[in-house]
Amino acid sequence: MPAPTGGSVAGAPQVIGDLAVIPLQSGPKGTPITYRTCGAWNVAAAAGLKAGVKVSAKDGALVAAGTADALPFGKLLSDTLNGYAEVLIVQ
């Protein structure tokens, strides 16, 4: 699928429309990108997030659910540690 406005960064959580994805490549708007829509991924996450909580994606990282301008993404499988956490994509 083509990268949306703003492009895509490989490995950074992103929401396109209502679809939570992990891009497998990077590219600017319109570049054909392969996205994964399921599975568990170790990605950038805000400090203090705990395993089991719902999270959203904002600016290529996970943030607490309900954060302004963030979009629902999934549930954490691990606590945030050193700026990363494991997340399960939930559509």
N, CA and C of each residue as an Amber inpcrd file, in Angstrom:
protein
   273
   0.8620000  -1.1600000   0.0000000   0.0000000   0.0000000   0.0000000
   0.9140000   1.2310000   0.0000000   0.5040000   2.3060000  -0.6410000
   1.3460000   3.5080000  -0.6770000   1.4250000   4.1940000   0.6890000
   2.5860000   4.7230000   1.0100000   2.7650000   5.4580000   2.2590000
   1.8340000   6.6750000   2.2690000   1.2490000   6.9760000   3.4280000
   0.3450000   8.1240000   3.5310000   1.1170000   9.4420000   3.6060000
   0.3960000  10.5400000   3.6890000   1.0000000  11.8510000   3.8980000
   1.9220000  11.7730000   5.1060000   3.1190000  12.2740000   4.9760000
   4.0980000  12.1950000   6.0570000   5.0120000  10.9940000   5.9410000
   4.6550000  10.0350000   5.0660000   5.4840000   8.8660000   4.8490000
   5.4000000   7.8370000   5.9490000   6.2780000   6.8570000   5.8670000
   6.3480000   5.7680000   6.8400000   7.8050000   5.5250000   7.2100000
   8.0130000   5.0850000   8.4440000   9.3520000   4.7530000   8.9360000
   9.3400000   3.3010000   9.3870000  10.2390000   2.5100000   8.8420000
  10.3040000   1.0880000   9.1730000  10.3670000   0.8870000  10.6900000
   9.4840000   0.0220000  11.1840000   9.4820000  -0.3360000  12.5940000
   8.7900000   0.6260000  13.5260000   8.2740000   1.7300000  13.0110000
   7.5990000   2.7200000  13.8590000   6.0910000   2.5030000  13.7960000
   5.4180000   2.3770000  14.9420000   3.9710000   2.1720000  14.9250000
   3.2600000   3.3310000  14.2250000   2.2730000   2.9770000  13.4090000
   1.5710000   3.9730000  12.6080000   0.1120000   3.5400000  12.4600000
  -0.7710000   4.4900000  12.3520000  -2.1750000   4.2000000  12.0800000
  -2.5370000   4.9040000  10.7840000  -3.0310000   4.1050000   9.8340000
  -3.4380000   4.6380000   8.5310000  -4.9370000   4.4440000   8.4380000
  -5.6720000   5.5440000   8.4340000  -7.1330000   5.4440000   8.5270000
  -7.4720000   4.8590000   9.8890000  -8.0880000   3.6810000   9.9050000
  -8.3790000   2.9730000  11.1520000  -7.4900000   1.7440000  11.3230000
  -6.4850000   1.5810000  10.4780000  -5.6590000   0.3830000  10.4550000
  -4.3330000   0.6150000  11.1910000  -4.1110000  -0.1370000  12.2830000
  -2.8460000  -0.0740000  13.0200000  -1.8360000  -0.9500000  12.2920000
  -0.6500000  -0.3880000  12.0030000   0.3420000  -1.1110000  11.2060000
   1.7560000  -0.8740000  11.7300000   2.6450000  -1.7920000  11.3230000
   4.0890000  -1.5990000  11.4720000   4.6560000  -1.6300000  10.0560000
   5.2520000  -0.5350000   9.5740000   5.8700000  -0.5180000   8.2510000
   7.1520000  -1.3540000   8.2550000   7.3650000  -2.1350000   7.1970000
   8.5800000  -2.9290000   7.0750000   9.6470000  -2.1970000   6.2700000
   9.2820000  -1.0940000   5.6210000  10.2240000  -0.2400000   4.9030000
   9.9210000   1.2170000   5.2380000  10.8400000   2.0730000   4.8860000
  10.6480000   3.5130000   5.0470000  10.4520000   4.1390000   3.6750000
   9.7120000   5.2360000   3.6340000   9.5540000   5.9520000   2.3830000
   8.6220000   7.1300000   2.5210000   8.7470000   8.1140000   1.6190000
   7.8700000   9.2840000   1.6320000   6.4890000   8.9390000   1.0860000
   5.5850000   9.8890000   1.1750000   4.2190000   9.7220000   0.6870000
   4.2210000   9.1040000  -0.7090000   3.3710000   8.0970000  -0.8920000
   3.1910000   7.4740000  -2.1900000   4.1080000   6.2990000  -2.4660000
   5.1710000   6.1350000  -1.6730000   6.0850000   5.0050000  -1.8520000
   5.3680000   3.7050000  -1.5120000   5.4700000   2.6670000  -2.3490000
   4.8730000   1.3780000  -1.9890000   5.5890000   0.7930000  -0.7570000
   4.8260000   0.5150000   0.2860000   5.3660000   0.0150000   1.5560000
   4.6390000  -1.2800000   1.9130000   5.3870000  -2.2270000   2.4730000
   4.7820000  -3.4330000   3.0320000   4.5360000  -3.1620000   4.5100000
   3.3020000  -3.3960000   4.9540000   2.9080000  -3.1720000   6.3380000
   2.4630000  -4.4880000   6.9680000   2.7040000  -4.6370000   8.2610000
   2.1690000  -5.7600000   9.0250000   1.0170000  -5.2270000   9.8620000
  -0.0730000  -5.9870000   9.8960000  -1.2750000  -5.5580000  10.6160000
  -1.5420000  -6.4080000  11.8500000  -0.6280000  -7.3130000  12.1730000
  -0.8190000  -8.1740000  13.3370000   0.5320000  -8.5310000  13.9240000
   0.5080000  -9.1910000  15.0530000   1.7340000  -9.6630000  15.6870000
   2.1900000  -8.7860000  16.8310000   3.2940000  -9.2170000  17.4430000
   3.9020000  -8.4910000  18.5520000   5.1950000  -7.8560000  18.0640000
   5.4180000  -6.6090000  18.4820000   6.5550000  -5.8230000  17.9930000
   7.1960000  -5.0630000  19.1350000   8.5080000  -4.9520000  19.1280000
   9.2420000  -4.1640000  20.1080000   9.4970000  -2.7910000  19.4870000
   8.8430000  -1.7600000  20.0190000   8.8870000  -0.4320000  19.4020000
   9.1010000   0.6590000  20.4510000   9.4000000   1.8560000  19.9810000
   9.5690000   3.0110000  20.8630000   8.2800000   3.2670000  21.6460000
   8.4550000   3.5580000  22.9430000   7.2840000   3.7650000  23.8040000
   7.6130000   4.7980000  24.8820000   6.5910000   5.5390000  25.2740000
   6.7420000   6.5380000  26.3340000   7.0700000   5.8600000  27.6590000
   7.8100000   6.5400000  28.4890000   8.1790000   6.0200000  29.8060000
   6.9380000   5.8100000  30.6690000   6.9950000   4.7920000  31.5210000
   5.9320000   4.5730000  32.5040000   4.7820000   3.6990000  32.0550000
   4.7520000   3.3020000  30.7860000   3.6630000   2.4350000  30.3250000
   3.8820000   1.0240000  30.8710000   2.8070000   0.3580000  31.2810000
   2.8800000  -0.9550000  31.9240000   2.2250000  -2.0300000  31.0690000
   2.7240000  -3.2510000  31.1960000   2.1640000  -4.4010000  30.4740000
   0.6660000  -4.5090000  30.7350000  -0.0900000  -4.8320000  29.6960000
  -1.5290000  -5.0370000  29.8090000  -2.3880000  -3.8320000  29.4960000
  -1.7810000  -2.6310000  29.4050000  -2.5840000  -1.4380000  29.1470000
  -2.7980000  -1.2250000  27.6470000  -3.9000000  -0.5770000  27.3200000
  -4.1460000  -0.1510000  25.9380000  -3.2220000   1.0160000  25.6450000
  -2.7070000   1.0550000  24.4070000  -1.8380000   2.1540000  24.0110000
  -2.2640000   2.6920000  22.6540000  -1.8100000   3.8890000  22.3810000
  -2.0700000   4.5540000  21.1070000  -0.7370000   4.8780000  20.4500000
  -0.7890000   5.2400000  19.1750000   0.4040000   5.6290000  18.4300000
   0.3520000   7.1250000  18.1500000   1.5030000   7.7680000  18.3350000
   1.6230000   9.1960000  18.0370000   3.0700000   9.4720000  17.6670000
   3.2720000  10.0550000  16.5070000   4.6140000  10.4500000  16.0520000
   5.6060000   9.2820000  16.0900000   5.1600000   8.0860000  15.6830000
   6.0500000   6.9420000  15.5630000   6.4070000   6.2360000  16.8530000
   5.6660000   6.5070000  17.9230000   5.9210000   5.8530000  19.2100000
   4.5990000   5.5580000  19.9060000   4.6660000   4.6870000  20.9050000
   3.4820000   4.3660000  21.6940000   3.3320000   5.3560000  22.8320000
   2.0910000   5.7270000  23.0940000   1.7600000   6.6280000  24.1940000
   0.5320000   6.0680000  24.8960000   0.1970000   6.6040000  26.0370000
  -0.9740000   6.1550000  26.7840000  -2.2430000   6.3600000  25.9520000
  -3.1700000   5.4120000  26.0800000  -4.4670000   5.5410000  25.4110000
  -5.1180000   6.8430000  25.8710000  -5.7500000   7.5350000  24.9460000
  -6.4100000   8.7950000  25.2820000  -5.5280000  10.0200000  25.1620000
  -4.2580000   9.8430000  24.8230000  -3.3720000  10.9850000  24.6100000
  -3.8920000  11.8150000  23.4330000  -3.8910000  13.1140000  23.5850000
  -4.3840000  14.0040000  22.5330000  -3.6620000  13.7360000  21.2090000
  -4.4300000  13.7040000  20.1240000  -3.9270000  13.5110000  18.7580000
  -3.2820000  12.1500000  18.5180000  -3.4610000  11.1830000  19.4230000
  -2.9440000   9.8250000  19.2360000  -4.0990000   8.9250000  18.7880000
  -3.7500000   7.8480000  18.0850000  -4.7610000   6.9220000  17.5710000
  -4.5690000   5.5420000  18.1800000  -5.6690000   4.8350000  18.5270000
  -5.5680000   3.5140000  19.1530000  -4.7010000   2.5620000  18.3410000
  -3.8590000   1.7830000  19.0440000  -2.9260000   0.8920000  18.3650000
  -2.9880000  -0.5520000  18.8670000  -2.9340000  -0.7750000  20.1670000
  -2.9140000  -2.1520000  20.6620000  -2.7660000  -2.2180000  22.1680000
  -2.1990000  -3.3610000  22.6390000  -1.9910000  -3.5690000  24.0820000
  -0.5400000  -3.9530000  24.3320000  -0.0020000  -3.4430000  25.4380000
   1.3850000  -3.7450000  25.7700000   1.5260000  -5.1510000  26.3390000
   2.5720000  -5.8320000  25.9000000   2.9150000  -7.1470000  26.4230000
   4.0490000  -7.0460000  27.4360000   4.6830000  -5.8720000  27.5210000
   5.7650000  -5.6450000  28.4880000   5.7010000  -4.2030000  28.9720000
   6.3430000  -3.9490000  30.1000000   6.5070000  -2.5750000  30.5720000
   7.4960000  -1.8680000  29.6490000   7.4170000  -0.5440000  29.5780000
   8.4280000   0.2190000  28.8430000   9.7510000   0.1150000  29.5910000
  10.7990000  -0.2130000  28.8500000  12.1370000  -0.3210000  29.4210000
  13.1190000   0.2870000  28.4310000  13.8930000   1.2560000  28.8780000
  14.8710000   1.9360000  28.0270000  14.2410000   2.5170000  26.7540000
  13.0050000   3.0000000  26.8670000  12.3490000   3.6590000  25.7490000
  11.6520000   2.7350000  24.7610000  11.5620000   1.4290000  25.0760000
  10.9070000   0.4740000  24.1830000   9.9930000  -0.4410000  24.9660000
   8.9580000  -0.9550000  24.2790000   8.0520000  -1.9200000  24.8770000
   7.5440000  -2.8450000  23.7750000   7.1230000  -4.0360000  24.1760000
   6.5430000  -4.9730000  23.2210000   5.0390000  -4.7390000  23.1860000
   4.5170000  -4.5880000  21.9760000   3.0940000  -4.2980000  21.7970000
   2.4620000  -5.3250000  20.8820000   1.2420000  -5.6840000  21.1890000
   0.4370000  -6.5500000  20.3260000  -0.5130000  -5.6410000  19.5650000
  -0.4360000  -5.6760000  18.2370000  -1.3500000  -4.8590000  17.4260000
  -2.7670000  -5.4000000  17.6070000  -3.7140000  -4.5280000  17.9230000
  -5.1200000  -4.9150000  18.0800000  -5.9360000  -4.0410000  17.1450000
  -6.5840000  -4.6790000  16.1760000  -7.4050000  -3.9510000  15.2160000
  -8.7980000  -3.7170000  15.7790000
